[in-house]
């Protein structure tokens, strides 16, 4: 039977400029991307905080996917977390032009009884101090996924190392894995990160896919081949969300389930990057995710 998934992290407004297009004040943040993705696979609860500028239409985008929003705090004294980013060189590099943490500045997460009883928890990218506060409230977590970014590796390393020790799965991208581990080679980075205490590690390699380091084996999933990259923002968050949702949806945390979940996650993330925010994912939904999942399976195995 499907278990519920609690997703925490940032809920943000993003202003994004790519070589092709730009968009202002669109729904972003690690928890938004991840919960929209996970909602296709498991009952999803989102936890975070939004401010006085948060639009009713964005509340509706979450509730339209049946995401439980009762653990979002609506704070009237400040605006929502804000991020402005710009992609250069045909999407090869990204620059953060502005970050305003706003409502997240003094945020002390609170969870209701439903959220505290979640067995599956995705601690999406946000300060490891907030991630720890959320995890401390969960009564008996079965599978905990921790996502992070270079900022926290640089400025909150101690708190990050402590939460990683409590994780069943640590997810990060290749440059973050190298930064966190101090290794130059990605395989060495994965192996070293396994020694940091998480039971398994996924390193995302962008357009090349992702690799899993696990006590029962090693696995690589390719990215779904797309020609219509529009905005890479949130690809990693939706990968993590879809994987977490898949595991909660089948209530299976085995190596085999994580492998299958990674194929689904790769398919889901490929839809996120074909539009700003999650519009394309929300428009095309599960049928297209499943079609892409089958195609990834077809192209990545010869028998
Ligand atoms: P990604 O493309 O996976 O790095 O995720 C991009 C999302 O992360 C954007 O929607 C931003 O709003 C959000 N974001 C940017 N900086 C931070 C931060 N320091 N903490 C949490 N979320 C952030």
Short mmCIF file of N, CA and C and ligand atoms in Angstrom, two decimals, residues 10 12 14 28-30 33 81 83 87 94 99 125-126 149 151-152 232-237, ligand 1:
data_model
loop_
_atom_site.label_atom_id
_atom_site.label_comp_id
_atom_site.label_asym_id
_atom_site.label_seq_id
_atom_site.Cartn_x
_atom_site.Cartn_y
_atom_site.Cartn_z
N UNK A 10 12.52 24.64 0.21
CA UNK A 10 12.11 26.02 -0.07
C UNK A 10 10.87 26.05 -0.95
N UNK A 12 9.45 29.05 -3.32
CA UNK A 12 10.07 30.31 -3.75
C UNK A 12 9.35 30.95 -4.92
N UNK A 14 10.77 32.67 -8.32
CA UNK A 14 12.00 32.74 -9.11
C UNK A 14 11.83 33.71 -10.27
N UNK A 28 8.77 28.42 -7.71
CA UNK A 28 9.97 27.59 -7.69
C UNK A 28 10.24 27.15 -6.27
N UNK A 29 11.49 26.79 -6.03
CA UNK A 29 11.86 26.30 -4.71
C UNK A 29 11.92 24.78 -4.72
N UNK A 30 12.83 24.25 -3.90
CA UNK A 30 13.04 22.79 -3.91
C UNK A 30 11.78 22.02 -3.54
N UNK A 33 9.02 22.14 -6.52
CA UNK A 33 9.36 21.23 -7.62
C UNK A 33 9.21 19.77 -7.18
N UNK A 81 10.30 33.58 -0.13
CA UNK A 81 11.71 33.37 -0.55
C UNK A 81 11.82 33.75 -2.04
N UNK A 83 14.44 34.09 -5.50
CA UNK A 83 15.71 33.73 -6.16
C UNK A 83 15.70 34.25 -7.60
N UNK A 87 21.12 31.88 -16.81
CA UNK A 87 21.92 30.84 -17.48
C UNK A 87 22.72 31.46 -18.61
N UNK A 94 25.32 28.59 -14.63
CA UNK A 94 24.23 29.37 -14.03
C UNK A 94 24.80 30.29 -12.98
N UNK A 99 19.39 36.49 -4.02
CA UNK A 99 18.62 35.58 -3.16
C UNK A 99 18.12 36.39 -1.99
N UNK A 125 16.38 20.75 -0.70
CA UNK A 125 17.43 21.75 -0.49
C UNK A 125 16.96 22.98 0.29
N UNK A 126 17.52 23.14 1.47
CA UNK A 126 17.32 24.30 2.35
C UNK A 126 18.42 24.17 3.41
N UNK A 149 22.98 21.65 -1.47
CA UNK A 149 23.65 22.41 -2.53
C UNK A 149 24.99 22.95 -2.01
N UNK A 151 26.11 25.88 -1.41
CA UNK A 151 26.04 26.90 -0.36
C UNK A 151 26.15 26.29 1.03
N UNK A 152 25.36 25.22 1.28
CA UNK A 152 25.33 24.60 2.62
C UNK A 152 26.60 23.80 2.89
N UNK A 232 16.60 24.64 -17.11
CA UNK A 232 17.04 23.50 -16.27
C UNK A 232 16.70 23.63 -14.79
N UNK A 233 16.21 24.78 -14.36
CA UNK A 233 15.94 25.00 -12.93
C UNK A 233 14.99 23.91 -12.39
N UNK A 234 15.37 23.36 -11.26
CA UNK A 234 14.47 22.43 -10.58
C UNK A 234 14.56 20.99 -11.08
N UNK A 235 15.44 20.73 -12.04
CA UNK A 235 15.55 19.35 -12.55
C UNK A 235 15.92 18.40 -11.40
N UNK A 236 16.90 18.83 -10.61
CA UNK A 236 17.35 17.97 -9.51
C UNK A 236 16.27 17.79 -8.46
N UNK A 237 15.54 18.85 -8.18
CA UNK A 237 14.47 18.77 -7.17
C UNK A 237 13.35 17.85 -7.65
P1 LIG B 1 18.00 23.57 -8.72
O1 LIG B 1 17.86 23.99 -10.16
O2 LIG B 1 17.76 22.12 -8.50
O3 LIG B 1 19.27 24.07 -8.13
O4 LIG B 1 16.84 24.29 -7.91
C1 LIG B 1 16.48 25.60 -8.18
C2 LIG B 1 15.51 26.09 -7.14
O5 LIG B 1 16.21 26.22 -5.90
C3 LIG B 1 14.94 27.44 -7.48
O6 LIG B 1 13.56 27.32 -7.67
C4 LIG B 1 15.28 28.33 -6.28
O7 LIG B 1 14.18 29.06 -5.82
C5 LIG B 1 15.74 27.36 -5.22
N1 LIG B 1 16.87 27.88 -4.43
C6 LIG B 1 17.87 28.71 -4.83
N2 LIG B 1 18.73 28.96 -3.82
C7 LIG B 1 18.27 28.27 -2.75
C8 LIG B 1 18.71 28.11 -1.39
N3 LIG B 1 19.80 28.72 -0.93
N4 LIG B 1 17.99 27.31 -0.58
C9 LIG B 1 16.89 26.68 -1.04
N5 LIG B 1 16.42 26.80 -2.28
C10 LIG B 1 17.09 27.57 -3.15
#
